[in-house]
Amino acid sequence: MQSTLKIAVQKSGRLYDGSMKLLKECGIEISNGNNQLRVIAANFPVEVFFLRDDDIPEYVQDAVADIGFVGENVVRESNKQTDTIEQLGFGKCRLSIAVPKSGIFQSIHDLNGKKIATSYPTILSGFLRENNITASIHEISGSVEIAPRIGLADAICDLVSSGSTLFTNELKEIETILFSEAVLISNKGLSAEKKTILDSLLFRIRSVKKARNNKYVLLNAPNDKLETICNLLPGMRSPTILPLAEPGWSSVHSVIHEADFWNVIEQLKANGAQGILIIPIEKIII
Ligand code: PRT
Ligand code: ZN
């Protein structure tokens, strides 16, 4: 019998949707209609276990699951023996130290001898040690942001994404300890057969990620500006150029990286490009 790769995914919470969407975009059909704890994919040799995110690193370390999708913050905090194979591009957040807005603390060095509330004692204690700060850590599992207001701590160390929770609780960030996103972790002793399945899954994940980070661009360019416009658009190798029926104009097709997007579009327009169409790409196979 062919073996399957066991994937641990958060059962419910902030990483559930991103994990399921990624598997779907990789062409892997998982139907979890009945809220089951274990589902076998219909068309790829994987089975998915739905677990609490905090348990995923340990289950992957102990080979209960072969791989897992989990926040890097959880991986670092849990300190288990797993390999981090790939960043997955969702669940982005940061672990920050924050203090009351109206208080006297301006930097982490003002926290010497003070008390910090957190659900991340391992990461925080490592950070304090590296920065020679001797603050005490008060570990709490939830609602960390109210700790200063109720006199439980002088500062907090918690995850932040939009910053609105800090804002509502009149707190300000003074230091970011870790930038985090969902990552794929793997058991260290996968069999050759499981490694082959993982390679095939990674190939699909990387194609999906590449496509998400790039847009297909289609535009009309005056021929006398073609060279400048093409230099702005490297494309996968170089842009595709086709003559238009209207003399003096060409159609240019290319791919732009998300990070360069607005900057490149402005320059294209400034150089006479017209009818610019931006089209999402579903997959990029190189
Ligand atoms: O039940 P289970 O244990 O599986 O879930 P959980 O409640 O422990 O985790 P969950 O679903 O809240 O988060 C899962 C993962 O999502 C985290 O480990 C992070 O990797 C990632 N993530 C991304 C976040 C956030 N963004 C986030 N904003 N996790 C938590 N938050 C919380 C934060 O703790 C704070 O309370 O959201 C609040 C701040 O959000 P903003 O937008 O107001 O800044
Ligand atoms: Zn959790």
Coordinates of N, CA and C in Angstrom, one line a residue, residues 74-252:
V74 N 4.6 29.9 17.2 CA 4.3 28.7 18.0 C 5.5 27.7 17.9
V75 N 6.1 27.6 16.7 CA 7.3 26.7 16.6 C 8.4 27.2 17.5
R76 N 8.7 28.5 17.5 CA 9.8 29.0 18.3 C 9.5 28.9 19.8
E77 N 8.2 29.1 20.2 CA 7.9 29.1 21.6 C 7.9 27.6 22.1
S78 N 7.5 26.7 21.2 CA 7.4 25.3 21.7 C 8.8 24.6 21.8
N79 N 9.7 25.1 21.0 CA 11.1 24.6 21.1 C 11.2 23.1 20.9
K80 N 10.4 22.6 20.0 CA 10.5 21.1 19.7 C 11.5 20.9 18.5
Q81 N 11.8 19.6 18.3 CA 12.8 19.2 17.3 C 12.1 19.0 16.0
T82 N 12.0 20.0 15.1 CA 11.3 19.8 13.8 C 12.2 20.7 12.8
D83 N 12.0 20.4 11.5 CA 12.7 21.3 10.5 C 11.6 22.2 9.9
T84 N 12.0 23.5 9.8 CA 11.1 24.5 9.2 C 11.5 24.5 7.7
I85 N 10.6 24.1 6.8 CA 10.9 23.8 5.4 C 10.5 25.0 4.5
E86 N 9.4 25.7 4.8 CA 8.9 26.7 3.9 C 8.0 27.7 4.6
Q87 N 8.2 29.0 4.2 CA 7.2 30.0 4.7 C 6.0 29.9 3.8
L88 N 4.8 30.1 4.4 CA 3.6 29.8 3.6 C 2.9 31.1 3.2
G89 N 3.3 32.3 3.7 CA 2.8 33.5 3.2 C 1.5 34.0 3.7
F90 N 0.9 33.3 4.7 CA -0.3 33.8 5.4 C -0.1 33.7 6.9
G91 N -1.1 34.3 7.6 CA -1.0 34.3 9.1 C 0.1 35.3 9.6
K92 N 0.3 36.3 8.8 CA 1.5 37.2 9.1 C 1.1 38.1 10.4
C93 N 2.1 38.2 11.3 CA 1.9 39.0 12.5 C 3.3 39.2 13.1
R94 N 3.3 40.0 14.2 CA 4.6 40.2 14.8 C 4.5 40.0 16.3
L95 N 5.5 39.6 17.0 CA 5.5 39.5 18.4 C 6.2 40.7 19.0
S96 N 5.4 41.5 19.7 CA 6.0 42.8 20.1 C 5.9 43.1 21.6
I97 N 6.8 43.9 22.1 CA 6.6 44.4 23.5 C 5.9 45.7 23.4
A98 N 4.8 45.9 24.2 CA 4.1 47.1 24.2 C 3.9 47.6 25.7
V99 N 3.8 48.9 25.8 CA 3.7 49.5 27.1 C 2.5 50.5 27.1
P100 N 2.0 50.9 28.3 CA 0.9 51.9 28.3 C 1.4 53.2 27.6
K101 N 0.5 53.7 26.8 CA 0.8 54.9 26.0 C 1.2 56.1 26.9
S102 N 0.5 56.2 28.0 CA 0.6 57.4 28.8 C 1.8 57.3 29.8
G103 N 2.4 56.1 29.8 CA 3.4 55.8 30.9 C 4.8 56.4 30.6
I104 N 5.8 56.1 31.4 CA 7.1 56.7 31.3 C 8.1 55.8 30.5
F105 N 7.6 54.5 30.2 CA 8.5 53.6 29.5 C 8.6 54.0 28.0
Q106 N 9.9 54.2 27.5 CA 10.1 54.6 26.1 C 10.8 53.5 25.3
S107 N 11.6 52.8 26.0 CA 12.4 51.7 25.3 C 12.4 50.5 26.2
I108 N 12.9 49.4 25.6 CA 12.9 48.1 26.4 C 13.9 48.3 27.6
H109 N 14.9 49.2 27.5 CA 15.8 49.3 28.6 C 15.2 49.9 29.8
D110 N 14.0 50.6 29.6 CA 13.3 51.1 30.8 C 12.5 50.0 31.5
L111 N 12.6 48.8 31.0 CA 11.8 47.7 31.6 C 12.6 46.9 32.6
N112 N 13.9 47.3 32.8 CA 14.7 46.6 33.8 C 14.0 46.6 35.2
G113 N 13.9 45.4 35.8 CA 13.2 45.3 37.1 C 11.7 45.3 37.0
K114 N 11.1 45.4 35.8 CA 9.7 45.5 35.7 C 9.1 44.2 35.4
K115 N 7.8 44.1 35.3 CA 7.1 42.9 35.0 C 6.4 42.9 33.7
I116 N 6.6 41.8 32.9 CA 6.0 41.8 31.5 C 5.1 40.6 31.4
A117 N 3.8 40.8 31.0 CA 2.9 39.7 30.9 C 2.9 39.2 29.4
T118 N 2.9 37.9 29.3 CA 3.0 37.3 27.9 C 2.5 35.8 27.9
S119 N 2.1 35.4 26.7 CA 1.9 33.9 26.5 C 3.1 33.3 25.8
Y120 N 4.2 34.1 25.6 CA 5.4 33.6 24.9 C 6.6 33.8 25.8
P121 N 6.6 33.0 27.0 CA 7.7 33.2 28.0 C 9.1 32.7 27.4
T122 N 9.1 31.7 26.6 CA 10.4 31.2 26.0 C 11.0 32.2 25.1
I123 N 10.2 32.7 24.1 CA 10.8 33.7 23.2 C 11.2 35.0 23.9
L124 N 10.3 35.4 24.8 CA 10.6 36.7 25.6 C 11.8 36.5 26.4
S125 N 12.0 35.4 27.2 CA 13.1 35.3 28.0 C 14.4 35.3 27.2
G126 N 14.4 34.6 26.1 CA 15.6 34.6 25.2 C 15.9 36.0 24.8
F127 N 14.9 36.8 24.4 CA 15.1 38.2 24.0 C 15.7 39.0 25.1
L128 N 15.1 38.9 26.3 CA 15.6 39.7 27.4 C 17.0 39.4 27.8
R129 N 17.3 38.1 27.7 CA 18.7 37.6 28.0 C 19.7 38.3 27.0
E130 N 19.3 38.2 25.7 CA 20.2 38.7 24.7 C 20.4 40.2 24.8
N131 N 19.5 40.9 25.4 CA 19.6 42.3 25.5 C 19.9 42.8 26.9
N132 N 20.3 41.8 27.8 CA 20.7 42.2 29.2 C 19.7 42.9 29.9
I133 N 18.4 42.5 29.8 CA 17.4 43.1 30.6 C 16.9 42.1 31.6
T134 N 16.8 42.6 32.8 CA 16.3 41.7 33.9 C 14.9 42.0 34.3
A135 N 14.0 41.7 33.5 CA 12.5 42.0 33.8 C 12.0 40.6 34.2
S136 N 10.9 40.6 35.0 CA 10.3 39.3 35.4 C 9.1 39.1 34.4
I137 N 8.9 37.8 34.1 CA 7.9 37.4 33.1 C 6.7 36.8 33.8
H138 N 5.5 37.4 33.5 CA 4.3 36.8 34.1 C 3.6 36.1 33.0
E139 N 3.5 34.8 33.1 CA 2.9 34.0 32.0 C 1.4 34.0 32.1
I140 N 0.6 34.5 31.1 CA -0.8 34.3 31.1 C -1.2 33.7 29.7
S141 N -2.3 33.1 29.6 CA -2.6 32.4 28.4 C -3.6 33.2 27.4
G142 N -4.2 34.2 28.0 CA -5.1 35.0 27.1 C -5.3 36.4 27.6
S143 N -6.0 37.2 26.8 CA -6.3 38.6 27.2 C -5.1 39.3 27.8
V144 N -3.9 39.1 27.2 CA -2.7 39.7 27.7 C -2.8 41.2 27.7
E145 N -3.5 41.7 26.7 CA -3.5 43.2 26.5 C -4.1 44.0 27.7
I146 N -4.9 43.3 28.6 CA -5.5 44.0 29.7 C -4.6 44.1 30.9
A147 N -3.5 43.3 30.9 CA -2.7 43.1 32.1 C -2.2 44.4 32.7
P148 N -1.7 45.4 31.9 CA -1.2 46.6 32.5 C -2.3 47.4 33.2
R149 N -3.5 47.4 32.5 CA -4.6 48.2 33.1 C -5.1 47.7 34.4
I150 N -5.0 46.4 34.6 CA -5.5 45.8 35.9 C -4.3 45.6 36.9
G151 N -3.2 46.2 36.6 CA -2.1 46.2 37.6 C -1.3 44.9 37.6
L152 N -1.5 44.0 36.6 CA -0.9 42.7 36.7 C 0.5 42.8 36.1
A153 N 0.8 43.8 35.3 CA 2.2 43.9 34.7 C 2.4 45.3 34.3
D154 N 3.7 45.6 34.0 CA 4.0 47.0 33.6 C 4.0 47.1 32.0
A155 N 4.2 45.9 31.4 CA 4.2 45.9 29.9 C 3.7 44.5 29.5
I156 N 3.5 44.4 28.2 CA 3.1 43.1 27.6 C 4.0 42.7 26.5
C157 N 4.0 41.4 26.2 CA 4.6 40.9 24.9 C 3.6 40.0 24.3
D158 N 3.1 40.5 23.1 CA 2.0 39.7 22.5 C 2.0 39.9 21.0
L159 N 1.2 39.0 20.3 CA 1.1 39.1 18.9 C 0.3 40.3 18.4
V160 N 0.7 40.9 17.4 CA 0.0 42.1 16.8 C -0.1 41.9 15.3
S161 N -1.3 42.2 14.8 CA -1.4 42.2 13.3 C -1.8 43.6 12.9
S162 N -3.1 44.0 13.0 CA -3.4 45.3 12.6 C -3.0 46.4 13.6
G163 N -2.9 46.0 14.9 CA -2.5 47.0 15.9 C -3.7 47.6 16.6
S164 N -4.9 47.1 16.2 CA -6.1 47.8 16.8 C -6.4 47.3 18.2
T165 N -6.0 46.1 18.6 CA -6.1 45.7 20.0 C -5.2 46.5 20.9
L166 N -4.0 46.8 20.4 CA -3.1 47.7 21.2 C -3.7 49.1 21.4
F167 N -4.2 49.6 20.2 CA -4.8 50.9 20.2 C -6.0 51.0 21.2
T168 N -6.9 50.0 21.1 CA -8.1 50.1 22.0 C -7.7 50.0 23.5
N169 N -6.6 49.3 23.8 CA -6.2 49.2 25.1 C -5.1 50.2 25.6
E170 N -5.0 51.3 24.7 CA -4.1 52.4 25.0 C -2.6 51.9 25.3
L171 N -2.2 51.0 24.4 CA -0.8 50.5 24.5 C -0.1 50.9 23.3
K172 N 1.3 51.1 23.4 CA 2.1 51.3 22.2 C 3.2 50.3 22.1
E173 N 3.6 50.0 20.9 CA 4.7 49.0 20.7 C 6.0 49.7 20.9
I174 N 6.9 49.1 21.6 CA 8.2 49.7 21.7 C 9.3 48.8 21.1
E175 N 9.0 47.6 20.8 CA 10.0 46.7 20.2 C 9.3 45.5 19.6
T176 N 9.8 45.1 18.4 CA 9.3 43.9 17.8 C 10.4 42.8 18.0
I177 N 9.9 41.7 18.5 CA 10.9 40.6 18.8 C 11.0 39.6 17.7
L178 N 9.8 39.4 17.0 CA 9.8 38.4 16.0 C 8.7 38.7 14.9
F179 N 9.1 38.6 13.7 CA 8.1 38.7 12.6 C 7.7 37.2 12.3
S180 N 6.4 36.9 12.2 CA 6.0 35.6 12.1 C 5.0 35.4 10.9
E181 N 4.9 34.2 10.4 CA 3.9 33.8 9.5 C 3.7 32.3 9.5
A182 N 2.7 31.8 8.9 CA 2.6 30.3 8.9 C 3.7 29.7 8.2
V183 N 4.3 28.6 8.7 CA 5.4 27.9 8.1 C 5.0 26.4 8.0
L184 N 5.7 25.7 7.1 CA 5.6 24.3 7.0 C 6.7 23.6 7.8
I185 N 6.4 22.9 8.8 CA 7.4 22.2 9.6 C 7.3 20.7 9.3
S186 N 8.5 20.0 9.4 CA 8.5 18.6 9.0 C 9.2 17.8 10.1
N187 N 8.8 16.6 10.3 CA 9.4 15.6 11.1 C 10.9 15.4 10.6
K188 N 11.8 15.2 11.5 CA 13.2 15.1 11.0 C 13.6 13.7 10.4
G189 N 12.7 12.7 10.6 CA 13.1 11.4 10.1 C 12.1 10.8 9.1
L190 N 11.7 11.7 8.1 CA 10.7 11.2 7.1 C 11.3 10.1 6.3
S191 N 10.5 9.1 5.9 CA 11.0 8.0 5.1 C 11.2 8.5 3.7
A192 N 11.9 7.8 2.8 CA 12.2 8.2 1.5 C 10.8 8.4 0.7
E193 N 9.9 7.5 1.0 CA 8.6 7.6 0.3 C 7.8 8.9 0.7
K194 N 7.9 9.2 2.0 CA 7.2 10.4 2.4 C 7.9 11.6 1.9
K195 N 9.2 11.6 1.8 CA 10.0 12.7 1.3 C 9.6 13.0 -0.1
T196 N 9.3 11.9 -0.9 CA 8.9 12.1 -2.3 C 7.6 12.8 -2.4
I197 N 6.6 12.4 -1.5 CA 5.3 13.1 -1.5 C 5.5 14.5 -1.0
L198 N 6.3 14.8 0.0 CA 6.6 16.1 0.4 C 7.2 17.0 -0.7
D199 N 8.1 16.4 -1.4 CA 8.7 17.2 -2.5 C 7.6 17.6 -3.6
S200 N 6.7 16.7 -3.8 CA 5.7 16.9 -4.8 C 4.7 18.0 -4.2
L201 N 4.4 18.0 -3.0 CA 3.6 19.0 -2.3 C 4.3 20.3 -2.3
L202 N 5.6 20.3 -2.0 CA 6.4 21.6 -2.0 C 6.4 22.2 -3.4
F203 N 6.6 21.4 -4.4 CA 6.6 21.9 -5.8 C 5.3 22.7 -6.1
R204 N 4.2 22.1 -5.6 CA 2.9 22.7 -5.8 C 2.8 24.0 -5.0
I205 N 3.2 23.9 -3.7 CA 3.1 25.1 -2.8 C 3.9 26.3 -3.4
R206 N 5.1 26.0 -3.9 CA 6.0 27.0 -4.4 C 5.4 27.6 -5.7
S207 N 4.7 26.8 -6.5 CA 4.1 27.4 -7.7 C 2.9 28.3 -7.3
V208 N 2.2 27.9 -6.3 CA 1.1 28.8 -5.9 C 1.6 30.1 -5.3
K209 N 2.7 30.0 -4.5 CA 3.2 31.2 -3.8 C 3.8 32.1 -4.9
K210 N 4.5 31.6 -5.9 CA 5.0 32.4 -7.0 C 3.9 33.1 -7.7
A211 N 2.8 32.4 -8.0 CA 1.7 33.0 -8.7 C 1.1 34.1 -7.9
R212 N 0.9 33.9 -6.5 CA 0.3 34.9 -5.7 C 1.2 36.2 -5.6
N213 N 2.5 36.0 -5.8 CA 3.4 37.2 -5.7 C 3.6 37.9 -7.0
N214 N 2.9 37.4 -8.0 CA 3.2 38.0 -9.3 C 1.8 38.3 -10.0
K215 N 1.8 39.3 -10.9 CA 0.6 39.6 -11.7 C 1.0 39.6 -13.2
Y216 N 0.0 39.1 -14.0 CA 0.2 39.2 -15.4 C -0.2 40.6 -15.9
V217 N 0.7 41.2 -16.7 CA 0.4 42.5 -17.2 C 0.3 42.5 -18.7
L218 N -0.7 43.2 -19.2 CA -0.9 43.3 -20.7 C -1.1 44.8 -21.0
L219 N -0.4 45.3 -22.0 CA -0.5 46.7 -22.2 C -0.2 47.0 -23.7
N220 N -0.7 48.2 -24.1 CA -0.4 48.7 -25.4 C 0.7 49.8 -25.3
A221 N 1.8 49.6 -26.2 CA 2.9 50.6 -26.1 C 3.2 51.2 -27.4
P222 N 3.5 52.5 -27.5 CA 3.9 53.1 -28.7 C 5.3 52.6 -29.1
N223 N 5.5 52.2 -30.4 CA 6.7 51.6 -30.8 C 8.0 52.3 -30.4
D224 N 7.9 53.7 -30.4 CA 9.1 54.5 -30.1 C 9.5 54.4 -28.6
K225 N 8.5 53.9 -27.8 CA 8.8 53.7 -26.3 C 9.0 52.3 -25.9
L226 N 9.0 51.4 -26.9 CA 9.0 49.9 -26.6 C 10.2 49.5 -25.8
E227 N 11.4 50.1 -26.1 CA 12.6 49.6 -25.5 C 12.5 50.0 -24.0
T228 N 12.2 51.3 -23.7 CA 12.1 51.7 -22.3 C 11.0 50.9 -21.6
I229 N 9.9 50.7 -22.2 CA 8.8 50.0 -21.5 C 9.3 48.5 -21.2
C230 N 9.9 47.9 -22.2 CA 10.4 46.5 -22.0 C 11.5 46.4 -20.9
N231 N 12.3 47.5 -20.8 CA 13.3 47.5 -19.7 C 12.6 47.5 -18.3
L232 N 11.4 48.1 -18.3 CA 10.7 48.2 -17.0 C 10.1 46.8 -16.6
L233 N 9.9 46.0 -17.7 CA 9.2 44.7 -17.5 C 10.0 43.5 -17.9
P234 N 10.8 43.0 -17.0 CA 11.7 41.9 -17.4 C 10.9 40.6 -17.8
G235 N 9.7 40.4 -17.1 CA 9.0 39.2 -17.4 C 9.7 38.0 -17.0
M236 N 9.2 36.8 -17.4 CA 9.8 35.5 -16.9 C 11.2 35.4 -17.6
R237 N 11.3 35.7 -18.9 CA 12.6 35.7 -19.5 C 12.7 37.2 -20.0
S238 N 11.8 37.5 -21.1 CA 11.7 38.9 -21.5 C 10.3 39.0 -21.9
P239 N 9.7 40.3 -22.0 CA 8.3 40.4 -22.4 C 8.0 39.9 -23.8
T240 N 6.7 39.4 -23.9 CA 6.3 39.0 -25.3 C 5.8 40.3 -26.0
I241 N 6.2 40.5 -27.2 CA 5.7 41.7 -27.9 C 5.0 41.3 -29.2
L242 N 3.8 41.8 -29.4 CA 3.1 41.5 -30.7 C 2.6 42.8 -31.3
P243 N 2.8 42.9 -32.6 CA 2.3 44.2 -33.3 C 0.8 44.3 -33.2
L244 N 0.3 45.5 -33.0 CA -1.1 45.8 -33.0 C -1.6 46.1 -34.5
A245 N -2.9 46.0 -34.7 CA -3.4 46.3 -36.1 C -3.1 47.8 -36.4
E246 N -3.2 48.6 -35.3 CA -2.9 50.1 -35.5 C -1.4 50.3 -35.7
P247 N -1.0 51.0 -36.8 CA 0.4 51.2 -37.0 C 1.0 52.0 -35.9
G248 N 2.3 51.6 -35.6 CA 3.0 52.4 -34.5 C 2.8 51.9 -33.1
W249 N 2.0 50.9 -32.9 CA 1.7 50.4 -31.6 C 1.9 48.9 -31.5
S250 N 2.3 48.4 -30.3 CA 2.5 47.0 -30.0 C 1.8 46.6 -28.7
S251 N 1.5 45.3 -28.6 CA 0.9 44.8 -27.4 C 2.0 44.1 -26.7
V252 N 2.2 44.4 -25.4 CA 3.3 43.8 -24.6 C 2.6 43.0 -23.5

